[in-house]
Amino acid sequence: TGQQIRTVRGYSGGNVIINFKYEIQEENPVIDVCKTADQCFTVINTNRRAEWKHDRRFSVYNDRSAGLLLLFIRDLNENDSGEYKIIVKVSEDYSFFSEFNLDIKKEDCCVKSISLSASAGGSVNISCKYPQSHIRDVKFLCWRSGADLCAKETSVKESRRWRDEGKIRVEYDREQQLLTGSISHVTEEDSEYWCGVQSDQGHKIFITRVLINVTGTDADHCVSCVMFAADSV
C-alpha cells in the first residue's frame, strides 16, 4: 500500500524493457504479468530461472540470483496502454506485486525503421531523432543478436560529445534532438540495431529499428561463383 505507480512511456512500433527488482523469498516463485481492467488478464507468466520465456509480443527473463525480472514488450501499439501488475507468488497464501502504467504514444518526430547498406569490413553511419520529452535522458545505440535484446550497447548523455565503445561510436546533439552513430568493421552479424533512450527509472525505450544490408560478404561471392560456373557450362 502507498506505493507510487510509475509510468513507463513507449512509442507505437517500438519496444520497451521494464526492470522489476524484488526480494528473493523462495527458490521457485511464480511470476505473473497481467493487464488490469475489471479483472487482471495474464499476458505472460514464468517460473523459469535465468531463461527467456516468450509469448507472442511479450518476453520475460527472471534472474533469481539478483532478484531481477526483465519484461520485454515488442511491436508496441496504442492498445497496449493501461495499468499492469507484476505479481510474485511466493506461496498459496502469500504474494506481492508491483504496478506500472504503460503509456504508448504515436510520435511524428521519429521514424519506426531505417534501412541502410554497408560493405563488409567498411563502416556505416546512423542518425536517429528523439522526442523532445526525452531530451535529458540517456540515449543509446544497441546491437540486437538473436534472442539477445541488447547484446552490445553504447550510450551517451552529454550533448556534442562522442562516446566510443569498440566498433560503435555515438554522439548526441541536444539542439537537433539527434543521435548520430558510426559502426566500423561491419560484418553480416551487424544486421539489426536499435536507437533508444533509458529513463531515470531504468526502463529502456527502443524507438527506431535500424536494419543494415551488408554487401560483399562471402555469401555474395559464393552466389557470383555459382553464376559464373553456370555461364561457363
Short mmCIF file of N, CA, C and O in Angstrom, two decimals, residues 164-212:
data_model
loop_
_atom_site.label_atom_id
_atom_site.label_comp_id
_atom_site.label_asym_id
_atom_site.label_seq_id
_atom_site.Cartn_x
_atom_site.Cartn_y
_atom_site.Cartn_z
N ASP A 164 32.96 6.35 -27.56
CA ASP A 164 33.45 5.19 -28.29
C ASP A 164 33.43 3.96 -27.40
O ASP A 164 33.89 4.01 -26.27
N GLU A 165 32.90 2.86 -27.93
CA GLU A 165 32.98 1.57 -27.26
C GLU A 165 33.14 0.50 -28.34
O GLU A 165 32.18 0.11 -28.99
N GLY A 166 34.39 0.07 -28.53
CA GLY A 166 34.64 -0.93 -29.55
C GLY A 166 34.37 -0.38 -30.94
O GLY A 166 34.87 0.68 -31.32
N LYS A 167 33.52 -1.05 -31.67
CA LYS A 167 33.23 -0.67 -33.05
C LYS A 167 32.09 0.33 -33.16
O LYS A 167 31.78 0.81 -34.24
N ILE A 168 31.43 0.64 -32.04
CA ILE A 168 30.30 1.57 -32.05
C ILE A 168 30.72 2.93 -31.49
O ILE A 168 31.33 3.01 -30.43
N ARG A 169 30.37 3.99 -32.20
CA ARG A 169 30.70 5.36 -31.78
C ARG A 169 29.44 6.21 -31.90
O ARG A 169 28.76 6.18 -32.92
N VAL A 170 29.08 6.94 -30.84
CA VAL A 170 27.85 7.72 -30.87
C VAL A 170 28.09 9.14 -30.35
O VAL A 170 29.00 9.40 -29.56
N GLU A 171 27.25 10.05 -30.82
CA GLU A 171 27.24 11.44 -30.35
C GLU A 171 25.80 11.91 -30.33
O GLU A 171 25.00 11.56 -31.21
N TYR A 172 25.46 12.74 -29.34
CA TYR A 172 24.11 13.27 -29.23
C TYR A 172 24.12 14.77 -29.36
O TYR A 172 24.90 15.45 -28.70
N ASP A 173 23.25 15.30 -30.24
CA ASP A 173 23.09 16.75 -30.43
C ASP A 173 21.75 17.15 -29.81
O ASP A 173 20.69 16.85 -30.36
N ARG A 174 21.80 17.79 -28.64
CA ARG A 174 20.59 18.13 -27.91
C ARG A 174 19.72 19.12 -28.69
O ARG A 174 18.48 19.01 -28.70
N GLU A 175 20.33 20.10 -29.35
CA GLU A 175 19.55 21.10 -30.08
C GLU A 175 18.77 20.48 -31.23
O GLU A 175 17.64 20.85 -31.50
N GLN A 176 19.39 19.53 -31.91
CA GLN A 176 18.74 18.88 -33.06
C GLN A 176 17.91 17.66 -32.65
O GLN A 176 17.22 17.08 -33.48
N GLN A 177 18.00 17.25 -31.36
CA GLN A 177 17.34 16.03 -30.87
C GLN A 177 17.74 14.84 -31.75
O GLN A 177 16.90 14.07 -32.21
N LEU A 178 19.05 14.70 -31.96
CA LEU A 178 19.56 13.74 -32.93
C LEU A 178 20.71 12.93 -32.33
O LEU A 178 21.65 13.50 -31.77
N LEU A 179 20.63 11.61 -32.46
CA LEU A 179 21.74 10.74 -32.10
C LEU A 179 22.41 10.29 -33.40
O LEU A 179 21.76 9.77 -34.30
N THR A 180 23.70 10.50 -33.48
CA THR A 180 24.49 10.07 -34.64
C THR A 180 25.39 8.94 -34.22
O THR A 180 26.10 9.04 -33.21
N GLY A 181 25.37 7.86 -34.98
CA GLY A 181 26.20 6.71 -34.65
C GLY A 181 27.04 6.26 -35.83
O GLY A 181 26.67 6.49 -36.99
N SER A 182 28.17 5.66 -35.54
CA SER A 182 29.04 5.11 -36.57
C SER A 182 29.45 3.71 -36.15
O SER A 182 29.89 3.50 -35.01
N ILE A 183 29.28 2.73 -37.06
CA ILE A 183 29.65 1.35 -36.80
C ILE A 183 30.76 0.97 -37.77
O ILE A 183 30.59 1.08 -38.99
N SER A 184 31.89 0.55 -37.26
CA SER A 184 33.03 0.20 -38.11
C SER A 184 33.19 -1.32 -38.20
O SER A 184 32.59 -2.07 -37.44
N HIS A 185 34.02 -1.75 -39.15
CA HIS A 185 34.31 -3.18 -39.35
C HIS A 185 33.02 -4.01 -39.42
O HIS A 185 32.83 -5.00 -38.71
N VAL A 186 32.12 -3.57 -40.30
CA VAL A 186 30.79 -4.19 -40.42
C VAL A 186 30.90 -5.63 -40.92
O VAL A 186 31.69 -5.93 -41.82
N THR A 187 30.12 -6.52 -40.31
CA THR A 187 30.01 -7.91 -40.75
C THR A 187 28.54 -8.27 -40.93
O THR A 187 27.65 -7.46 -40.62
N GLU A 188 28.27 -9.50 -41.38
CA GLU A 188 26.89 -9.95 -41.56
C GLU A 188 26.10 -9.91 -40.25
O GLU A 188 24.88 -9.77 -40.25
N GLU A 189 26.80 -10.04 -39.12
CA GLU A 189 26.12 -10.04 -37.82
C GLU A 189 25.55 -8.68 -37.46
O GLU A 189 24.68 -8.58 -36.59
N ASP A 190 26.03 -7.63 -38.13
CA ASP A 190 25.56 -6.27 -37.83
C ASP A 190 24.28 -5.94 -38.60
O ASP A 190 24.14 -4.86 -39.17
N SER A 191 23.33 -6.84 -38.60
CA SER A 191 22.13 -6.65 -39.43
C SER A 191 21.04 -5.84 -38.74
O SER A 191 20.18 -5.26 -39.40
N GLU A 192 21.06 -5.77 -37.39
CA GLU A 192 19.98 -5.07 -36.69
C GLU A 192 20.50 -4.30 -35.48
O GLU A 192 21.16 -4.88 -34.61
N TYR A 193 20.19 -3.03 -35.44
CA TYR A 193 20.49 -2.16 -34.30
C TYR A 193 19.21 -1.43 -33.90
O TYR A 193 18.24 -1.36 -34.67
N TRP A 194 19.21 -0.88 -32.68
CA TRP A 194 18.10 -0.06 -32.22
C TRP A 194 18.63 1.23 -31.59
O TRP A 194 19.60 1.20 -30.84
N CYS A 195 17.96 2.34 -31.90
CA CYS A 195 18.19 3.61 -31.21
C CYS A 195 17.14 3.72 -30.11
O CYS A 195 15.96 3.42 -30.35
N GLY A 196 17.55 4.18 -28.94
CA GLY A 196 16.58 4.29 -27.86
C GLY A 196 17.04 5.20 -26.75
O GLY A 196 18.09 5.85 -26.84
N VAL A 197 16.23 5.27 -25.70
CA VAL A 197 16.54 6.08 -24.52
C VAL A 197 16.34 5.24 -23.27
O VAL A 197 15.56 4.28 -23.27
N GLN A 198 17.06 5.59 -22.22
CA GLN A 198 16.88 4.95 -20.92
C GLN A 198 16.41 5.99 -19.93
O GLN A 198 17.04 7.03 -19.75
N SER A 199 15.27 5.71 -19.30
CA SER A 199 14.69 6.67 -18.37
C SER A 199 15.46 6.66 -17.06
O SER A 199 16.25 5.75 -16.78
N ASP A 200 15.20 7.66 -16.24
CA ASP A 200 15.86 7.72 -14.93
C ASP A 200 15.34 6.62 -14.00
O ASP A 200 15.93 6.37 -12.95
N GLN A 201 14.23 5.96 -14.37
CA GLN A 201 13.71 4.85 -13.58
C GLN A 201 14.28 3.51 -14.04
O GLN A 201 13.96 2.47 -13.47
N GLY A 202 15.10 3.53 -15.10
CA GLY A 202 15.81 2.33 -15.50
C GLY A 202 15.25 1.58 -16.69
O GLY A 202 15.93 0.74 -17.26
N HIS A 203 13.99 1.86 -17.09
CA HIS A 203 13.47 1.10 -18.23
C HIS A 203 14.01 1.67 -19.55
O HIS A 203 14.27 2.85 -19.67
N LYS A 204 14.17 0.78 -20.52
CA LYS A 204 14.70 1.14 -21.83
C LYS A 204 13.56 1.25 -22.84
O LYS A 204 12.67 0.40 -22.89
N ILE A 205 13.61 2.31 -23.65
CA ILE A 205 12.60 2.54 -24.68
C ILE A 205 13.30 2.46 -26.04
O ILE A 205 14.16 3.28 -26.34
N PHE A 206 12.94 1.45 -26.82
CA PHE A 206 13.51 1.28 -28.16
C PHE A 206 12.61 2.03 -29.15
O PHE A 206 11.43 1.69 -29.30
N ILE A 207 13.16 3.04 -29.83
CA ILE A 207 12.33 3.91 -30.67
C ILE A 207 12.47 3.59 -32.15
O ILE A 207 11.46 3.46 -32.86
N THR A 208 13.68 3.49 -32.66
CA THR A 208 13.90 3.30 -34.10
C THR A 208 14.73 2.05 -34.36
O THR A 208 15.82 1.89 -33.83
N ARG A 209 14.20 1.18 -35.21
CA ARG A 209 14.91 -0.03 -35.62
C ARG A 209 15.77 0.29 -36.84
O ARG A 209 15.31 0.94 -37.78
N VAL A 210 17.02 -0.15 -36.82
CA VAL A 210 17.96 0.11 -37.91
C VAL A 210 18.38 -1.23 -38.52
O VAL A 210 19.01 -2.05 -37.85
N LEU A 211 18.00 -1.45 -39.77
CA LEU A 211 18.34 -2.68 -40.48
C LEU A 211 19.48 -2.38 -41.45
O LEU A 211 19.40 -1.42 -42.22
N ILE A 212 20.52 -3.20 -41.42
CA ILE A 212 21.70 -2.98 -42.26
C ILE A 212 21.87 -4.17 -43.21
O ILE A 212 22.00 -5.32 -42.77
#
